[in-house]
Coordinates of N, CA and C in Angstrom, one line a residue:
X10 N -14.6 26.9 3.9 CA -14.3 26.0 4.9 C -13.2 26.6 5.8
X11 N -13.7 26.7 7.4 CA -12.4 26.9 7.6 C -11.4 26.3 8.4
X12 N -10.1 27.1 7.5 CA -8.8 26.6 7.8 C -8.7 25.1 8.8
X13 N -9.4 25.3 10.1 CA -9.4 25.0 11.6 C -9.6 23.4 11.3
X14 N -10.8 23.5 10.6 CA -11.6 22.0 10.5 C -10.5 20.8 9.7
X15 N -10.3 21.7 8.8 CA -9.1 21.0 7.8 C -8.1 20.7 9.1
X16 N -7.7 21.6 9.7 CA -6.3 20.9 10.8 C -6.7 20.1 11.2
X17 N -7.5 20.1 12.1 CA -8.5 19.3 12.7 C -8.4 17.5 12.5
X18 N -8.9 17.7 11.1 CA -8.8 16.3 10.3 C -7.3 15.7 10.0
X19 N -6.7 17.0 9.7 CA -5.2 16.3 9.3 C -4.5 15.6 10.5
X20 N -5.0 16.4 11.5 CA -4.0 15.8 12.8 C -5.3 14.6 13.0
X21 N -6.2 14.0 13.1 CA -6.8 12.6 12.9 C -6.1 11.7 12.2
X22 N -5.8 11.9 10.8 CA -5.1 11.0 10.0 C -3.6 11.3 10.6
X23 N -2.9 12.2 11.0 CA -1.2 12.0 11.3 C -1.4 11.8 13.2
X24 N -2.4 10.8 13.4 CA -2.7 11.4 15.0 C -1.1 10.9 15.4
X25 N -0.3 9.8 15.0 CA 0.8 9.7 15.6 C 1.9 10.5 15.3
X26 N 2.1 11.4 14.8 CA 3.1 12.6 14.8 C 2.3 13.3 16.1
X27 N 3.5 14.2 16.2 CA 3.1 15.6 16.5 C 2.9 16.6 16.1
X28 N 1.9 16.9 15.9 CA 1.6 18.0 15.0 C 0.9 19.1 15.2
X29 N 1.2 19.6 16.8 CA 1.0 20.8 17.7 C 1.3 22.0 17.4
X30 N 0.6 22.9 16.7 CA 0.6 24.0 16.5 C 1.8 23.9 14.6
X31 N 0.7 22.9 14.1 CA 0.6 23.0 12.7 C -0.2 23.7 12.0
X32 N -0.2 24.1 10.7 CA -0.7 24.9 10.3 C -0.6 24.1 9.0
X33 N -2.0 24.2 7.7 CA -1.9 23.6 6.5 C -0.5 23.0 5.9
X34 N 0.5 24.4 5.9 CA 1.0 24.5 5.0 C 2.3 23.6 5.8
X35 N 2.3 23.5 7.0 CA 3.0 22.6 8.1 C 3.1 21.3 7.8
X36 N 1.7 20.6 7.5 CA 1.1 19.3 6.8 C 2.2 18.9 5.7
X37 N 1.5 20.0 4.9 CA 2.4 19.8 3.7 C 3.6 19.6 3.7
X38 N 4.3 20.4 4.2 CA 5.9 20.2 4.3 C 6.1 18.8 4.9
X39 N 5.5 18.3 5.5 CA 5.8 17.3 6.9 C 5.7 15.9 6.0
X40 N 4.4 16.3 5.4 CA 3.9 14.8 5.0 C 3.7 14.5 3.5
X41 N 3.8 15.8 3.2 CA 3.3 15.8 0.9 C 5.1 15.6 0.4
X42 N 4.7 16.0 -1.1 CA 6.1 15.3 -1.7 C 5.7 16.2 -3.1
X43 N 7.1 16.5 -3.5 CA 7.2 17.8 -4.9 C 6.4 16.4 -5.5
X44 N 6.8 15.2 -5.8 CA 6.2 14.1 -6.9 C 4.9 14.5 -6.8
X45 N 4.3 14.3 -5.5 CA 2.5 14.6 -5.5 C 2.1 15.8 -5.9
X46 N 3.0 16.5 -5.4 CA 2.6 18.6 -5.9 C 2.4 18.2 -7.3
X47 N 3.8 17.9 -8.2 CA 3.3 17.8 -9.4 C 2.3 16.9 -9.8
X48 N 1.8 16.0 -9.1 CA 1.5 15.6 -10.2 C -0.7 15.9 -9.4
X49 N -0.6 16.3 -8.6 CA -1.8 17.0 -8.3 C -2.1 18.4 -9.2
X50 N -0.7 19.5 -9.6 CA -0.7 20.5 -10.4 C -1.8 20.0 -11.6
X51 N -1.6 18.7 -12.5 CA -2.5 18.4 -13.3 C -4.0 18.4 -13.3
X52 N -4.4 18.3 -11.8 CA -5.8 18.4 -11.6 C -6.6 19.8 -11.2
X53 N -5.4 20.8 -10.9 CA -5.4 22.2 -10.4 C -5.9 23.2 -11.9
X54 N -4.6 22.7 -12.5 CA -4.4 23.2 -13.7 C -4.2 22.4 -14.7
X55 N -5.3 21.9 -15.3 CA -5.1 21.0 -16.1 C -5.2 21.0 -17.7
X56 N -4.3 20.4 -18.6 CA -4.6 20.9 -20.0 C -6.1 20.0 -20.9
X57 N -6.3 21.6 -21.5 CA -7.6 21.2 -21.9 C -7.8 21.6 -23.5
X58 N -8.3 21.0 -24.0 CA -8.2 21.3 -25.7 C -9.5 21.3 -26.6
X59 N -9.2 22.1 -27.6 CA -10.2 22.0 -28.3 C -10.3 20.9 -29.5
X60 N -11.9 20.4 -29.7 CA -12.1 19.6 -30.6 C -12.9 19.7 -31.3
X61 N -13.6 19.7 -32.7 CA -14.7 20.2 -33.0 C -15.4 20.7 -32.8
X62 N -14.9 22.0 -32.2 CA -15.3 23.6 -32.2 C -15.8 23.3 -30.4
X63 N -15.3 22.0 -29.9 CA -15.6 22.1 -28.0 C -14.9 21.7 -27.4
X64 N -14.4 22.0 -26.5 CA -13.2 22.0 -25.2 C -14.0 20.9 -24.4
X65 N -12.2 20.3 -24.1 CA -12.7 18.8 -23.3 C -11.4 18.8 -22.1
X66 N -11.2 18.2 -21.1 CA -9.9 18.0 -20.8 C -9.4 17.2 -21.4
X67 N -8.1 17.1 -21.5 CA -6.9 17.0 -22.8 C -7.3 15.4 -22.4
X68 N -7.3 14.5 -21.3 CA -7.3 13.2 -21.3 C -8.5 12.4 -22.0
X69 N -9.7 13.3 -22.1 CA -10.7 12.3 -22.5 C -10.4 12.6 -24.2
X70 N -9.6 12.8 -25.0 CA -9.4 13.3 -25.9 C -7.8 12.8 -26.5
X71 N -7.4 11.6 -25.9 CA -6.3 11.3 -26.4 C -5.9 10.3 -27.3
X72 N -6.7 10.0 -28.0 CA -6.8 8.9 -29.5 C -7.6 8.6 -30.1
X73 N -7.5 8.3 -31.4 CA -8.9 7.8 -32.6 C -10.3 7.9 -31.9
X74 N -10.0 6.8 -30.9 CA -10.8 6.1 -30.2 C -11.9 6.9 -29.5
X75 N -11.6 7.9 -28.4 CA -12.3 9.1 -28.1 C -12.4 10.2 -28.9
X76 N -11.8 10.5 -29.9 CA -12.3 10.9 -31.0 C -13.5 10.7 -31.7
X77 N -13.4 9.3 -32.1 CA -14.7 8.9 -32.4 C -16.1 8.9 -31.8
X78 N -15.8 8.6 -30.0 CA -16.8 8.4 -29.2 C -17.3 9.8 -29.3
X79 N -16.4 11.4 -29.3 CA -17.2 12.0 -28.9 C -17.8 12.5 -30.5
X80 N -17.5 11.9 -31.9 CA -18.5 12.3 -32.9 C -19.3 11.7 -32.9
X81 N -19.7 10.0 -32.4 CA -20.7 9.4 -32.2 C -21.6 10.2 -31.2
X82 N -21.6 11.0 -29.8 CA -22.4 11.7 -29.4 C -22.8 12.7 -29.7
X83 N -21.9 13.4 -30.8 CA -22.5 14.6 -31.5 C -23.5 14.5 -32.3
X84 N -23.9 13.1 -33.0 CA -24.6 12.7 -34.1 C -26.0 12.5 -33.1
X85 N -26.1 12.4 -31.7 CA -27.2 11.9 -30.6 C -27.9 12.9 -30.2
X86 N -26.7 14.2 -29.8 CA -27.6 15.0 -28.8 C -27.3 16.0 -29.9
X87 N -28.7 17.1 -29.5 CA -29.0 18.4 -29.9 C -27.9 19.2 -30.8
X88 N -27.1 19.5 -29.1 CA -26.3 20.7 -29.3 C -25.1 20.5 -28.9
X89 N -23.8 21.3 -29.4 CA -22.4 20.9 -29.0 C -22.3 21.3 -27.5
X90 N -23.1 22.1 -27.2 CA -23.3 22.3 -25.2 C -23.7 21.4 -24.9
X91 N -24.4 20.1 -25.3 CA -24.7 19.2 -24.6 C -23.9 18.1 -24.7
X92 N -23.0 18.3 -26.0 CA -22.2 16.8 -25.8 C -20.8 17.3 -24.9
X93 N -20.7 18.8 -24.5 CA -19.3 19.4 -23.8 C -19.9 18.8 -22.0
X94 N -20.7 18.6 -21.8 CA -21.6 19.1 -20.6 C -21.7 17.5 -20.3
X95 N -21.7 16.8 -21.1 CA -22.2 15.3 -21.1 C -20.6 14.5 -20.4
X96 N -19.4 15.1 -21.6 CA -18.1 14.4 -21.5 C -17.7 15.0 -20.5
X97 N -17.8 16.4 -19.8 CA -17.3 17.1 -18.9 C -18.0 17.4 -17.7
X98 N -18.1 15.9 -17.2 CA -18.5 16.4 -15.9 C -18.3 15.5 -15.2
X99 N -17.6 16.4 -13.8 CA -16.6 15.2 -12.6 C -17.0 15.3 -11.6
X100 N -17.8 14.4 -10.9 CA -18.0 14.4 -9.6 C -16.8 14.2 -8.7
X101 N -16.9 15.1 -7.5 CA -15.8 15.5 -6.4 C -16.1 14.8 -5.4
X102 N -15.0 13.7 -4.6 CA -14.2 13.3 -5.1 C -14.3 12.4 -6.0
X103 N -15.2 11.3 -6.4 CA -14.9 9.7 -7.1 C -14.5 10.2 -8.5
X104 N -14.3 11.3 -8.7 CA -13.6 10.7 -10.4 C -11.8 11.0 -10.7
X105 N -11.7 11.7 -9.2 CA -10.4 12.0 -9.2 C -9.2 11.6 -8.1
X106 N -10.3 10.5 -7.1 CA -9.3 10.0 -6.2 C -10.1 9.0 -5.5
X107 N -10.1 7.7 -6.0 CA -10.9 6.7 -6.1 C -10.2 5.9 -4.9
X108 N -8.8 6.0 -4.6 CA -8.5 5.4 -3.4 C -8.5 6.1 -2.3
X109 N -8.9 7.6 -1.9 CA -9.1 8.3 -1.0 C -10.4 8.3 -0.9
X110 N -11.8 7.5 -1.2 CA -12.9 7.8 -1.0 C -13.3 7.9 0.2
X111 N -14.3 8.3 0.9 CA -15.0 7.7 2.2 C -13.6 8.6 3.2
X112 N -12.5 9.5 2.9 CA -11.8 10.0 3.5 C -12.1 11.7 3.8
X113 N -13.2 12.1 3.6 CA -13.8 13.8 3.6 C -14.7 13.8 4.2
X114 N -14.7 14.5 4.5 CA -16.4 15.2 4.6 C -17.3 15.8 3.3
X115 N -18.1 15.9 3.4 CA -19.4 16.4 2.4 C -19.0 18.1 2.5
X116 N -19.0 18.5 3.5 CA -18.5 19.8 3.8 C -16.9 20.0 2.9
X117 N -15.8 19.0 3.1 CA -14.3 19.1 2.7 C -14.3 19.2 1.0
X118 N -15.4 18.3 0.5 CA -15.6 17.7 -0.7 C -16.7 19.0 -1.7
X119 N -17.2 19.5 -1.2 CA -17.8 21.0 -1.5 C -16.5 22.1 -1.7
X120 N -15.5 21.6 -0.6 CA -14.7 23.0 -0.8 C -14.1 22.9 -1.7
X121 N -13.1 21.5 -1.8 CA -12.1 21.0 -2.9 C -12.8 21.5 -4.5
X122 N -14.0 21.0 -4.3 CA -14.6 21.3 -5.5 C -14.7 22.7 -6.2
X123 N -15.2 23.6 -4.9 CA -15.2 25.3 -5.6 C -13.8 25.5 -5.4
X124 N -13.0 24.8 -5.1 CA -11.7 25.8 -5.1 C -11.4 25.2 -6.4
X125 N -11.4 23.7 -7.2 CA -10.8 23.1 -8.0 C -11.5 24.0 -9.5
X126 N -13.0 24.1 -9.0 CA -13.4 24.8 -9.9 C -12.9 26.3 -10.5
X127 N -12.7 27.1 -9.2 CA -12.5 28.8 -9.4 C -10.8 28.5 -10.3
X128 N -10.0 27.2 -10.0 CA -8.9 27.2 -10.6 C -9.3 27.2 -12.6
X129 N -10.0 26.5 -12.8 CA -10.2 25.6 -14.3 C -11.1 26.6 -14.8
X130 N -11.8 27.6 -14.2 CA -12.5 28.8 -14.5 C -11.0 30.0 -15.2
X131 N -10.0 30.0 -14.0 CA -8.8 30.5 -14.5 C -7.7 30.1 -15.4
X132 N -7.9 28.7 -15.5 CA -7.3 28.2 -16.8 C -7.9 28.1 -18.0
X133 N -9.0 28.3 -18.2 CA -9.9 27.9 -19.2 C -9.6 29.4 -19.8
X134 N -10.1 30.6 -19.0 CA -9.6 31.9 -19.1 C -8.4 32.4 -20.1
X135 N -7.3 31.3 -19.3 CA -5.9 31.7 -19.7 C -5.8 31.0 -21.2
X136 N -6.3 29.6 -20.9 CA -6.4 28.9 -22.7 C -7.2 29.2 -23.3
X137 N -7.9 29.7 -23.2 CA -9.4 30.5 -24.5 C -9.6 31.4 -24.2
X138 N -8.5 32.6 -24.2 CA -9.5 33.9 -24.1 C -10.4 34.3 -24.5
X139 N -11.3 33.8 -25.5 CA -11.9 34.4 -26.3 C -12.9 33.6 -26.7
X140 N -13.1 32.6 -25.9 CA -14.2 31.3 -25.5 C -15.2 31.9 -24.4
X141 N -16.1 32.1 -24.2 CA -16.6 32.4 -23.2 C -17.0 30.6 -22.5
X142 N -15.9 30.2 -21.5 CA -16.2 29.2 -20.8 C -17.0 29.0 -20.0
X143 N -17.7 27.9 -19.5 CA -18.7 27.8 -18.4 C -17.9 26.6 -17.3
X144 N -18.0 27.4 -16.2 CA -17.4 26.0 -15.2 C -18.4 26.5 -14.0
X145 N -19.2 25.2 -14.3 CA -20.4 25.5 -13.2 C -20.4 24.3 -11.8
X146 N -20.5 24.8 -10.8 CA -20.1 23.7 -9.7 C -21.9 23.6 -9.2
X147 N -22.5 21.7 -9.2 CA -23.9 21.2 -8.8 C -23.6 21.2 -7.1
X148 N -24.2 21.2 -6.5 CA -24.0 20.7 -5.4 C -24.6 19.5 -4.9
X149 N -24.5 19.1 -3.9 CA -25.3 17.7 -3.6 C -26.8 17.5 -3.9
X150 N -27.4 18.8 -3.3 CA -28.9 18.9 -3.6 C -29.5 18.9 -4.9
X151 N -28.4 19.4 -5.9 CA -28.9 19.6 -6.9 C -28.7 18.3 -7.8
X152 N -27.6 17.7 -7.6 CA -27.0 16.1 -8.2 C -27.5 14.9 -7.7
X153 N -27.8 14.9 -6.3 CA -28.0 14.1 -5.6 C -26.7 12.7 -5.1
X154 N -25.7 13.6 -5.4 CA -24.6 12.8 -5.2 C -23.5 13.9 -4.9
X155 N -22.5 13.1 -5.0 CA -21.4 14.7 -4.6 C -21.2 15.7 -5.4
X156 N -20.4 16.8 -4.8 CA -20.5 17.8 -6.0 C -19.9 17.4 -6.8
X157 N -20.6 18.0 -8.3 CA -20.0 18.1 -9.7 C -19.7 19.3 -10.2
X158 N -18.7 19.2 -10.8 CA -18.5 20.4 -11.9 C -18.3 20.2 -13.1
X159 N -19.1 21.3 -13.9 CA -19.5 20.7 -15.5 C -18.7 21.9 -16.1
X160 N -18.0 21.5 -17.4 CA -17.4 22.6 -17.9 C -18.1 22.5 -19.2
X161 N -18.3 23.7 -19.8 CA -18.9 24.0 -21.5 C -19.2 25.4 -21.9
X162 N -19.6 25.4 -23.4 CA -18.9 27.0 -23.3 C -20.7 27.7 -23.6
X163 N -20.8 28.4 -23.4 CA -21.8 29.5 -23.4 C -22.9 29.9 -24.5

């Protein structure tokens, strides 16, 4: 995507500043907040863990409760690729910014997605070296909804 389009849009939503001969990272400074940086870092780079021999992000994975849920699906489907593939998969944007919806493009929402992806390809990397991870991005055509990206291991 380039850069341009993104300005583009940002100066739509800040139309009452001035924001003449901004540049991304201009935005940011002007209008983002370290609180948001960090707490967007978690979706960039996010912790992810293993559980009965499959990697999940660390949230769907945080008591008895989901514990259980995902040995109940293990007892349903096939193969542990299909219960990693089943719990791990996020459509871009609605599963990660439910009060920004209806605020992108199809085009913006494609990009967020490969870029969010090429990141969790790099962290998956960094926490399992020795996992061969899958972080595969659907596209609309292929989902028939927004992009998804499915994480699971090989």
């Amino acid at each position: 995507m380039d850069d341009n389009l993104l300005i583009d849009h940002l100066r739509e939503l800040h139309a009452e500043a001035n924001t003449n001969n901004f540049n991304v990272l201009d935005f940011v400074s002007a209008f983002g907040s370290p609180l948001h940086a960090l707490a967007y870092s978690k979706l960039f780079w996010p912790d992810f863990l293993e559980f009965e021999d499959m990697i999940f992000l660390k949230e769907h994975v945080e008591d008895e409760e989901d514990r259980s849920r995902i040995r109940s699906v293990i007892s349903k489907l096939p193969t542990r690729r299909e219960v990693e593939q089943s719990f791990n998969q996020f459509m871009i944007p609605d599963v990660f910014f439910s009060a920004g919806l209806g605020t992108t493009t199809d085009e913006e929402n494609i990009c967020l997605a490969e870029r969010i992806a090429d990141m969790w390809r790099a962290r998956l990397a960094r926490l399992f070296p020795n996992k061969k991870c899958v972080v595969e991005l659907q596209l609309p055509l292929e989902t028939r909804e927004g992009p998804t990206i499915v994480v699971y291991q090989a």
